Amino acid sequence: MKPNPQQIQKVFEWFAELLMNATRETVEPAMRAAAEDVCGEHMEIVPSDTRNLMGFYVSLRKLLVECGIHDFSFSDLLRPTHDRLVKIFSYIINFVRFRESQTATIDEHFNKAETTKSRIETLYLENQDMEARLDEMKREHKSMDLQVREKTKRNDELKARLLELKKGQERIAERLERVRAEKGRLTGFLEERTERCLGVRQESAKLRPYVLQSPAALQADLTDLSDSLARDRSQIDGLEKRTRALQTSNDTFGIVANDVGSCIKVLEEVSNELRKEEEENLKATKRRDALSERGNNVREVERTEVLLQRQLKRWLERTETLRNGSQEKAQGAKEKMEELRGVHRRLTEERVEKGRDMERRRVRIEQTEKKMADLKENIETETQSAEDAYLRMDAHISLYFTEMEQLL
């Protein structure tokens, strides 16, 4: 009776699944991918059953080579003969028996290989995780460097701003000193004008009895008054020169420009009043009215003095407010600078700590790589020893079969 190829293929598939865990279903994905690469869109030229059978034949041939059959061909699957099947199954059965007798050793090496494989996979995953974490730490390090540079730039800007505030404070202090000096000068000028007003009052009081005297006495008095008027004119000229000097210094003292302008206006009014007084001196009949008017002018000067004092007080208060504001701003800038220094110090410490952590992780990675290299070397050594043991066992089996054939 001629063997059935379909049944024989199933038997071979059962042996291959038992010994190698390989069937036509397991090789189907690889064969389909190979067909797609080779044939492209025309992969249906080769039927899937034929394609899977060819892939299964390659795996089965490897198994039979290990069993001792080196002349296994594809015709043994498609056109099997009785003699060839007896020989092939005999070799396979002997290999199965030998495998069952060495089950403990095979399982031990298989477990070691699986353990080593799982360990390698675990170390590989850990290595990938470490590399990802290292990349993340590098990115964090770059971002931290960028933040540190931004903080340093902001710190430099704050330093420049603080220097500008200090310079502004010095300018305000200089301007305050100039205002105080101008205040002292205006106060002296006001006291001088007050003294002159008091002198004019006294002279008016002295002139009051002479109004009732004779024309000759009045003429003599008028002559004296003319002399005093000439002296007053010279004083007025001096005051005008001083007014021009004040007008010239008006450009330098911009902060008190309004006050100086008010003072100049007061001086001009005083000059006008002096000219009016001269005209009143020429008219003896209107002397009393002129004296009363000058008394009014004195009161106006006093009111002006009060206004100037109030304005000066407001300027002093404003200057004090500006000084307090500049001090508060300087204190706030100083506190912010201290805060930025603390942040910079903390960032530097975190950077150093992260650098140490990175160094420790780098050392750990190097140790892990060294362990993996040692483990790989151990695996290669064990694999080599397993191959040597397998060769020795194969030699023993060949010798055993030879002796058996000789005995038969």
Tab-separated table of C-alpha atoms in Angstrom:
chain	number	residue	atom	x	y	z
A	1	MET	CA	0.000	0.000	0.000
A	2	LYS	CA	1.464	3.379	-1.024
A	3	PRO	CA	1.659	6.031	1.744
A	4	ASN	CA	-0.791	8.975	1.591
A	5	PRO	CA	1.104	12.326	1.306
A	6	GLN	CA	-1.568	14.237	3.227
A	7	GLN	CA	-1.409	11.880	6.206
A	8	ILE	CA	2.387	11.785	6.123
A	9	GLN	CA	2.492	15.605	6.123
A	10	LYS	CA	0.207	15.667	9.158
A	11	VAL	CA	2.487	13.185	10.965
A	12	PHE	CA	5.551	15.285	10.141
A	13	GLU	CA	3.692	18.393	11.303
A	14	TRP	CA	2.834	16.668	14.568
A	15	PHE	CA	6.511	15.766	15.160
A	16	ALA	CA	7.622	19.300	14.259
A	17	GLU	CA	5.055	20.833	16.596
A	18	LEU	CA	6.134	18.473	19.398
A	19	LEU	CA	9.862	19.053	19.000
A	20	MET	CA	10.119	22.599	17.549
A	21	ASN	CA	6.655	24.136	18.061
A	22	ALA	CA	6.531	24.745	14.298
A	23	THR	CA	3.491	24.159	12.058
A	24	ARG	CA	2.242	25.494	8.770
A	25	GLU	CA	0.170	28.047	10.688
A	26	THR	CA	3.224	29.383	12.557
A	27	VAL	CA	5.238	29.906	9.368
A	28	GLU	CA	2.310	31.453	7.484
A	29	PRO	CA	2.929	35.133	8.509
A	30	ALA	CA	6.606	34.969	7.547
A	31	MET	CA	5.865	33.255	4.225
A	32	ARG	CA	3.093	35.741	3.428
A	33	ALA	CA	5.424	38.667	4.122
A	34	ALA	CA	8.122	37.063	1.943
A	35	ALA	CA	5.598	36.565	-0.864
A	36	GLU	CA	4.525	40.204	-0.615
A	37	ASP	CA	8.154	41.321	-0.859
A	38	VAL	CA	8.923	39.040	-3.818
A	39	CYS	CA	5.683	39.069	-5.818
A	40	GLY	CA	4.093	42.303	-4.680
A	41	GLU	CA	0.545	42.570	-5.997
A	42	HIS	CA	0.831	39.170	-7.770
A	43	MET	CA	1.393	37.142	-4.625
A	44	GLU	CA	-1.578	34.871	-5.464
A	45	ILE	CA	0.535	33.217	-8.178
A	46	VAL	CA	1.847	30.893	-5.468
A	47	PRO	CA	-1.059	29.327	-3.507
A	48	SER	CA	-1.017	29.807	0.240
A	49	ASP	CA	-0.998	26.044	0.965
A	50	THR	CA	2.042	25.482	-1.243
A	51	ARG	CA	3.750	28.528	0.266
A	52	ASN	CA	3.107	27.382	3.834
A	53	LEU	CA	4.231	23.833	2.973
A	54	MET	CA	7.528	25.143	1.610
A	55	GLY	CA	8.142	27.138	4.792
A	56	PHE	CA	7.230	24.127	6.914
A	57	TYR	CA	9.621	22.005	4.821
A	58	VAL	CA	12.541	24.308	5.712
A	59	SER	CA	11.806	23.997	9.462
A	60	LEU	CA	11.282	20.225	9.164
A	61	ARG	CA	14.556	19.810	7.264
A	62	LYS	CA	16.455	21.547	10.091
A	63	LEU	CA	14.873	19.118	12.570
A	64	LEU	CA	15.736	16.037	10.486
A	65	VAL	CA	19.320	17.234	10.015
A	66	GLU	CA	19.618	17.327	13.815
A	67	CYS	CA	18.082	13.830	13.920
A	68	GLY	CA	20.806	12.546	11.522
A	69	ILE	CA	18.952	12.576	8.165
A	70	HIS	CA	20.931	14.791	5.779
A	71	ASP	CA	19.269	13.708	2.522
A	72	PHE	CA	15.701	14.795	3.326
A	73	SER	CA	14.055	16.352	0.261
A	74	PHE	CA	10.761	17.946	-0.693
A	75	SER	CA	9.742	14.756	-2.513
A	76	ASP	CA	9.594	12.969	0.843
A	77	LEU	CA	6.571	15.151	1.593
A	78	LEU	CA	4.864	15.016	-1.791
A	79	ARG	CA	5.800	11.452	-2.940
A	80	PRO	CA	6.796	9.490	0.175
A	81	THR	CA	7.974	5.886	-0.101
A	82	HIS	CA	7.763	3.086	2.457
A	83	ASP	CA	11.520	2.595	2.859
A	84	ARG	CA	12.224	6.289	3.251
A	85	LEU	CA	9.440	6.700	5.789
A	86	VAL	CA	10.725	3.729	7.842
A	87	LYS	CA	14.196	5.257	7.941
A	88	ILE	CA	12.982	8.797	8.708
A	89	PHE	CA	10.527	7.740	11.409
A	90	SER	CA	13.157	5.463	12.960
A	91	TYR	CA	15.585	8.354	13.271
A	92	ILE	CA	12.859	10.628	14.629
A	93	ILE	CA	11.714	8.047	17.197
A	94	ASN	CA	15.288	7.487	18.373
A	95	PHE	CA	15.743	11.257	18.691
A	96	VAL	CA	12.483	11.492	20.678
A	97	ARG	CA	13.633	8.726	23.007
A	98	PHE	CA	17.007	10.395	23.479
A	99	ARG	CA	15.248	13.695	24.141
A	100	GLU	CA	12.971	12.090	26.739
A	101	SER	CA	16.010	10.530	28.453
A	102	GLN	CA	17.693	13.933	28.614
A	103	THR	CA	14.609	15.880	29.545
A	104	ALA	CA	16.045	17.211	32.812
A	105	THR	CA	19.211	18.514	31.135
A	106	ILE	CA	17.292	19.975	28.201
A	107	ASP	CA	14.745	21.619	30.479
A	108	GLU	CA	17.544	23.015	32.628
A	109	HIS	CA	19.317	24.570	29.658
A	110	PHE	CA	16.024	25.700	28.190
A	111	ASN	CA	15.035	27.360	31.452
A	112	LYS	CA	18.451	28.988	31.669
A	113	ALA	CA	18.093	30.234	28.133
A	114	GLU	CA	14.596	31.529	28.817
A	115	THR	CA	15.751	33.174	32.055
A	116	THR	CA	18.690	34.724	30.254
A	117	LYS	CA	16.410	35.869	27.454
A	118	SER	CA	13.922	37.396	29.864
A	119	ARG	CA	16.783	39.003	31.789
A	120	ILE	CA	18.209	40.441	28.572
A	121	GLU	CA	14.774	41.752	27.618
A	122	THR	CA	14.357	43.260	31.091
A	123	LEU	CA	17.789	44.885	30.946
A	124	TYR	CA	17.071	46.126	27.450
A	125	LEU	CA	13.798	47.682	28.602
A	126	GLU	CA	15.554	49.182	31.624
A	127	ASN	CA	18.238	50.533	29.312
A	128	GLN	CA	15.593	52.065	27.062
A	129	ASP	CA	13.891	53.547	30.124
A	130	MET	CA	17.198	54.925	31.353
A	131	GLU	CA	17.936	56.421	27.947
A	132	ALA	CA	14.488	58.040	27.863
A	133	ARG	CA	14.990	59.408	31.365
A	134	LEU	CA	18.459	60.622	30.405
A	135	ASP	CA	17.029	62.424	27.376
A	136	GLU	CA	14.318	63.920	29.557
A	137	MET	CA	16.914	65.062	32.072
A	138	LYS	CA	18.951	66.599	29.254
A	139	ARG	CA	15.880	68.487	28.075
A	140	GLU	CA	15.165	69.603	31.633
A	141	HIS	CA	18.797	70.661	31.960
A	142	LYS	CA	18.523	72.736	28.784
A	143	SER	CA	15.287	74.333	29.993
A	144	MET	CA	16.880	75.057	33.377
A	145	ASP	CA	19.878	76.650	31.625
A	146	LEU	CA	17.483	78.804	29.620
A	147	GLN	CA	15.649	79.858	32.786
A	148	VAL	CA	18.952	80.622	34.529
A	149	ARG	CA	20.030	82.783	31.587
A	150	GLU	CA	16.692	84.591	31.654
A	151	LYS	CA	16.978	85.146	35.414
A	152	THR	CA	20.560	86.419	34.979
A	153	LYS	CA	19.437	88.792	32.242
A	154	ARG	CA	16.553	90.005	34.419
A	155	ASN	CA	18.971	90.440	37.328
A	156	ASP	CA	21.282	92.574	35.163
A	157	GLU	CA	18.306	94.660	34.036
A	158	LEU	CA	17.268	95.187	37.664
A	159	LYS	CA	20.846	96.184	38.564
A	160	ALA	CA	20.882	98.730	35.731
A	161	ARG	CA	17.460	100.006	36.842
A	162	LEU	CA	18.698	100.280	40.441
A	163	LEU	CA	21.720	102.300	39.293
A	164	GLU	CA	19.417	104.603	37.326
A	165	LEU	CA	17.224	105.046	40.419
A	166	LYS	CA	20.307	105.876	42.497
A	167	LYS	CA	21.420	108.441	39.938
A	168	GLY	CA	17.900	109.898	39.861
A	169	GLN	CA	17.922	110.066	43.666
A	170	GLU	CA	21.249	111.898	43.582
A	171	ARG	CA	19.886	114.354	40.995
A	172	ILE	CA	16.781	114.956	43.137
A	173	ALA	CA	19.001	115.525	46.203
A	174	GLU	CA	21.105	118.042	44.266
A	175	ARG	CA	17.963	119.768	43.019
A	176	LEU	CA	16.617	119.847	46.602
A	177	GLU	CA	19.818	121.495	47.801
A	178	ARG	CA	19.521	124.088	45.050
A	179	VAL	CA	15.877	124.709	46.024
A	180	ARG	CA	16.875	125.110	49.674
A	181	ALA	CA	19.585	127.582	48.690
A	182	GLU	CA	17.102	129.497	46.543
A	183	LYS	CA	14.663	129.431	49.459
A	184	GLY	CA	17.282	130.964	51.744
A	185	ARG	CA	18.090	133.613	49.167
A	186	LEU	CA	14.387	134.462	48.645
A	187	THR	CA	13.846	134.546	52.421
A	188	GLY	CA	16.694	137.040	52.803
A	189	PHE	CA	15.308	139.103	49.954
A	190	LEU	CA	11.855	139.065	51.583
A	191	GLU	CA	13.289	140.146	54.942
A	192	GLU	CA	15.144	142.966	53.198
A	193	ARG	CA	11.952	144.133	51.506
A	194	THR	CA	10.104	143.922	54.833
A	195	GLU	CA	12.744	146.059	56.499
A	196	ARG	CA	12.470	148.568	53.701
A	197	CYS	CA	8.694	148.658	54.048
A	198	LEU	CA	9.069	149.280	57.772
A	199	GLY	CA	11.545	152.070	57.009
A	200	VAL	CA	9.069	153.605	54.556
A	201	ARG	CA	6.389	153.429	57.256
A	202	GLN	CA	8.649	155.165	59.710
A	203	GLU	CA	9.498	157.846	57.147
A	204	SER	CA	5.808	158.299	56.426
A	205	ALA	CA	5.152	158.706	60.136
A	206	LYS	CA	7.913	161.238	60.293
A	207	LEU	CA	6.512	163.121	57.272
A	208	ARG	CA	2.988	163.218	58.629
A	209	PRO	CA	3.612	166.252	61.022
A	210	TYR	CA	5.169	168.202	58.155
A	211	VAL	CA	1.981	168.189	56.153
A	212	LEU	CA	0.587	170.920	58.417
A	213	GLN	CA	3.723	173.082	58.173
A	214	SER	CA	4.419	176.110	55.962
A	215	PRO	CA	5.166	175.868	52.193
A	216	ALA	CA	8.792	176.865	52.755
A	217	ALA	CA	9.296	174.075	55.223
A	218	LEU	CA	7.494	171.729	52.856
A	219	GLN	CA	9.768	172.883	50.034
A	220	ALA	CA	12.780	172.046	52.143
A	221	ASP	CA	11.267	168.737	53.006
A	222	LEU	CA	10.532	168.125	49.338
A	223	THR	CA	14.167	168.802	48.580
A	224	ASP	CA	15.197	166.230	51.173
A	225	LEU	CA	12.649	163.825	49.804
A	226	SER	CA	14.003	164.385	46.299
A	227	ASP	CA	17.448	163.435	47.535
A	228	SER	CA	16.079	160.393	49.251
A	229	LEU	CA	14.120	159.667	46.061
A	230	ALA	CA	17.322	159.775	44.051
A	231	ARG	CA	18.812	157.313	46.493
A	232	ASP	CA	15.704	155.174	46.146
A	233	ARG	CA	16.053	155.331	42.381
A	234	SER	CA	19.597	154.070	42.614
A	235	GLN	CA	18.362	151.319	44.891
A	236	ILE	CA	15.564	150.611	42.391
A	237	ASP	CA	18.152	150.359	39.619
A	238	GLY	CA	20.056	147.892	41.777
A	239	LEU	CA	16.838	145.994	42.308
A	240	GLU	CA	16.184	145.966	38.576
A	241	LYS	CA	19.644	144.573	37.951
A	242	ARG	CA	18.990	141.991	40.604
A	243	THR	CA	15.656	141.234	38.927
A	244	ARG	CA	17.446	140.645	35.629
A	245	ALA	CA	19.883	138.354	37.461
A	246	LEU	CA	16.932	136.489	38.900
A	247	GLN	CA	15.439	136.274	35.402
A	248	THR	CA	18.741	134.868	34.122
A	249	SER	CA	18.891	132.245	36.895
A	250	ASN	CA	15.260	131.300	36.154
A	251	ASP	CA	16.405	128.882	33.426
A	252	THR	CA	18.698	127.063	35.884
A	253	PHE	CA	16.103	126.616	38.591
A	254	GLY	CA	13.261	125.043	36.603
A	255	ILE	CA	11.529	123.509	39.620
A	256	VAL	CA	11.004	126.909	41.318
A	257	ALA	CA	10.351	128.796	38.062
A	258	ASN	CA	6.791	129.653	39.020
A	259	ASP	CA	7.895	130.890	42.462
A	260	VAL	CA	10.681	133.019	40.984
A	261	GLY	CA	8.233	134.386	38.400
A	262	SER	CA	5.865	135.285	41.211
A	263	CYS	CA	8.705	137.022	43.032
A	264	ILE	CA	9.625	138.935	39.868
A	265	LYS	CA	6.021	139.984	39.479
A	266	VAL	CA	6.031	141.121	43.097
A	267	LEU	CA	9.218	143.084	42.439
A	268	GLU	CA	7.700	144.662	39.348
A	269	GLU	CA	4.636	145.584	41.360
A	270	VAL	CA	6.899	147.045	44.028
A	271	SER	CA	8.749	149.015	41.336
A	272	ASN	CA	5.467	150.309	39.991
A	273	GLU	CA	4.436	151.240	43.487
A	274	LEU	CA	7.742	153.030	43.988
A	275	ARG	CA	7.187	154.998	40.813
A	276	LYS	CA	3.701	155.776	42.012
A	277	GLU	CA	5.233	156.863	45.322
A	278	GLU	CA	7.560	159.219	43.421
A	279	GLU	CA	4.602	160.763	41.687
A	280	GLU	CA	2.816	161.075	45.030
A	281	ASN	CA	5.893	162.767	46.511
A	282	LEU	CA	5.667	165.372	43.748
A	283	LYS	CA	2.101	165.976	44.740
A	284	ALA	CA	2.133	167.008	48.334
A	285	THR	CA	-1.626	167.196	48.472
A	286	LYS	CA	-1.952	163.469	47.866
A	287	ARG	CA	0.727	162.343	50.345
A	288	ARG	CA	-1.702	160.883	52.878
A	289	ASP	CA	-3.445	158.780	50.225
A	290	ALA	CA	-0.053	157.603	48.997
A	291	LEU	CA	0.940	156.580	52.528
A	292	SER	CA	-2.280	154.640	53.017
A	293	GLU	CA	-1.787	153.012	49.626
A	294	ARG	CA	1.723	152.020	50.593
A	295	GLY	CA	0.322	150.553	53.766
A	296	ASN	CA	-1.970	148.482	51.571
A	297	ASN	CA	1.013	147.491	49.474
A	298	VAL	CA	2.832	146.394	52.616
A	299	ARG	CA	-0.121	144.213	53.539
A	300	GLU	CA	-0.079	142.831	49.986
A	301	VAL	CA	3.602	142.063	50.391
A	302	GLU	CA	2.833	140.298	53.649
A	303	ARG	CA	0.110	138.290	51.978
A	304	THR	CA	2.546	137.516	49.171
A	305	GLU	CA	5.069	136.411	51.754
A	306	VAL	CA	2.479	134.081	53.296
A	307	LEU	CA	1.671	132.677	49.833
A	308	LEU	CA	5.369	132.168	49.093
A	309	GLN	CA	5.842	130.419	52.409
A	310	ARG	CA	2.869	128.160	51.651
A	311	GLN	CA	4.227	127.382	48.179
A	312	LEU	CA	7.649	126.687	49.658
A	313	LYS	CA	6.068	124.405	52.222
A	314	ARG	CA	4.205	122.540	49.455
A	315	TRP	CA	7.454	122.156	47.513
A	316	LEU	CA	9.190	120.853	50.616
A	317	GLU	CA	6.362	118.355	51.212
A	318	ARG	CA	6.476	117.260	47.571
A	319	THR	CA	10.253	116.883	47.779
A	320	GLU	CA	9.894	114.835	50.961
A	321	THR	CA	7.239	112.687	49.263
A	322	LEU	CA	9.528	112.110	46.293
A	323	ARG	CA	12.370	111.209	48.633
A	324	ASN	CA	10.196	108.739	50.542
A	325	GLY	CA	8.945	107.263	47.259
A	326	SER	CA	12.499	106.856	45.953
A	327	GLN	CA	13.533	105.235	49.241
A	328	GLU	CA	10.558	102.853	49.082
A	329	LYS	CA	11.356	101.991	45.459
A	330	ALA	CA	15.002	101.436	46.351
A	331	GLN	CA	13.948	99.213	49.279
A	332	GLY	CA	11.535	97.277	47.024
A	333	ALA	CA	14.256	96.852	44.390
A	334	LYS	CA	16.653	95.681	47.087
A	335	GLU	CA	14.117	93.136	48.396
A	336	LYS	CA	13.412	91.919	44.870
A	337	MET	CA	17.147	91.633	44.286
A	338	GLU	CA	17.493	89.522	47.433
A	339	GLU	CA	14.572	87.371	46.295
A	340	LEU	CA	16.178	86.888	42.878
A	341	ARG	CA	19.456	86.013	44.537
A	342	GLY	CA	17.678	83.400	46.638
A	343	VAL	CA	15.984	81.978	43.532
A	344	HIS	CA	19.337	81.924	41.711
A	345	ARG	CA	20.962	80.209	44.681
A	346	ARG	CA	18.170	77.625	44.840
A	347	LEU	CA	18.346	77.001	41.090
A	348	THR	CA	22.119	76.587	41.342
A	349	GLU	CA	21.706	74.057	44.163
A	350	GLU	CA	19.052	72.156	42.187
A	351	ARG	CA	21.313	72.191	39.147
A	352	VAL	CA	24.232	70.807	41.167
A	353	GLU	CA	21.956	68.173	42.718
A	354	LYS	CA	20.615	67.144	39.317
A	355	GLY	CA	24.168	67.005	37.985
A	356	ARG	CA	25.087	64.644	40.808
A	357	ASP	CA	21.972	62.564	40.157
A	358	MET	CA	22.847	62.387	36.459
A	359	GLU	CA	26.384	61.325	37.346
A	360	ARG	CA	25.046	58.602	39.639
A	361	ARG	CA	22.665	57.409	36.937
A	362	ARG	CA	25.462	57.451	34.367
A	363	VAL	CA	27.603	55.320	36.676
A	364	ARG	CA	24.617	53.011	37.241
A	365	ILE	CA	24.061	52.735	33.477
A	366	GLU	CA	27.723	51.931	32.933
A	367	GLN	CA	27.526	49.283	35.647
A	368	THR	CA	24.370	47.876	34.025
A	369	GLU	CA	26.077	47.800	30.625
A	370	LYS	CA	29.052	46.076	32.188
A	371	LYS	CA	26.743	43.527	33.828
A	372	MET	CA	24.980	42.978	30.489
A	373	ALA	CA	28.342	42.445	28.785
A	374	ASP	CA	29.352	39.968	31.496
A	375	LEU	CA	25.963	38.260	31.229
A	376	LYS	CA	26.303	38.086	27.451
A	377	GLU	CA	29.740	36.558	27.830
A	378	ASN	CA	28.359	34.031	30.328
A	379	ILE	CA	25.496	33.194	27.941
A	380	GLU	CA	27.930	32.701	25.082
A	381	THR	CA	30.071	30.490	27.326
A	382	GLU	CA	27.064	28.443	28.416
A	383	THR	CA	25.861	28.206	24.805
A	384	GLN	CA	29.276	27.026	23.704
A	385	SER	CA	29.371	24.477	26.520
A	386	ALA	CA	25.836	23.326	25.594
A	387	GLU	CA	26.909	22.941	21.970
A	388	ASP	CA	29.980	20.968	23.057
A	389	ALA	CA	27.781	18.763	25.253
A	390	TYR	CA	25.357	18.321	22.370
A	391	LEU	CA	28.213	17.355	20.023
A	392	ARG	CA	29.550	14.900	22.562
A	393	MET	CA	26.084	13.476	23.041
A	394	ASP	CA	25.620	13.247	19.268
A	395	ALA	CA	28.945	11.427	18.991
A	396	HIS	CA	27.863	9.034	21.743
A	397	ILE	CA	24.540	8.444	19.979
A	398	SER	CA	26.264	7.884	16.631
A	399	LEU	CA	28.639	5.472	18.308
A	400	TYR	CA	25.687	3.773	19.973
A	401	PHE	CA	23.836	3.416	16.661
A	402	THR	CA	27.014	2.134	14.993
A	403	GLU	CA	27.456	-0.453	17.696
A	404	MET	CA	23.795	-1.403	17.380
A	405	GLU	CA	24.089	-1.829	13.636
A	406	GLN	CA	27.209	-3.904	14.092
A	407	LEU	CA	25.428	-6.084	16.620
A	408	LEU	CA	22.413	-6.458	14.280
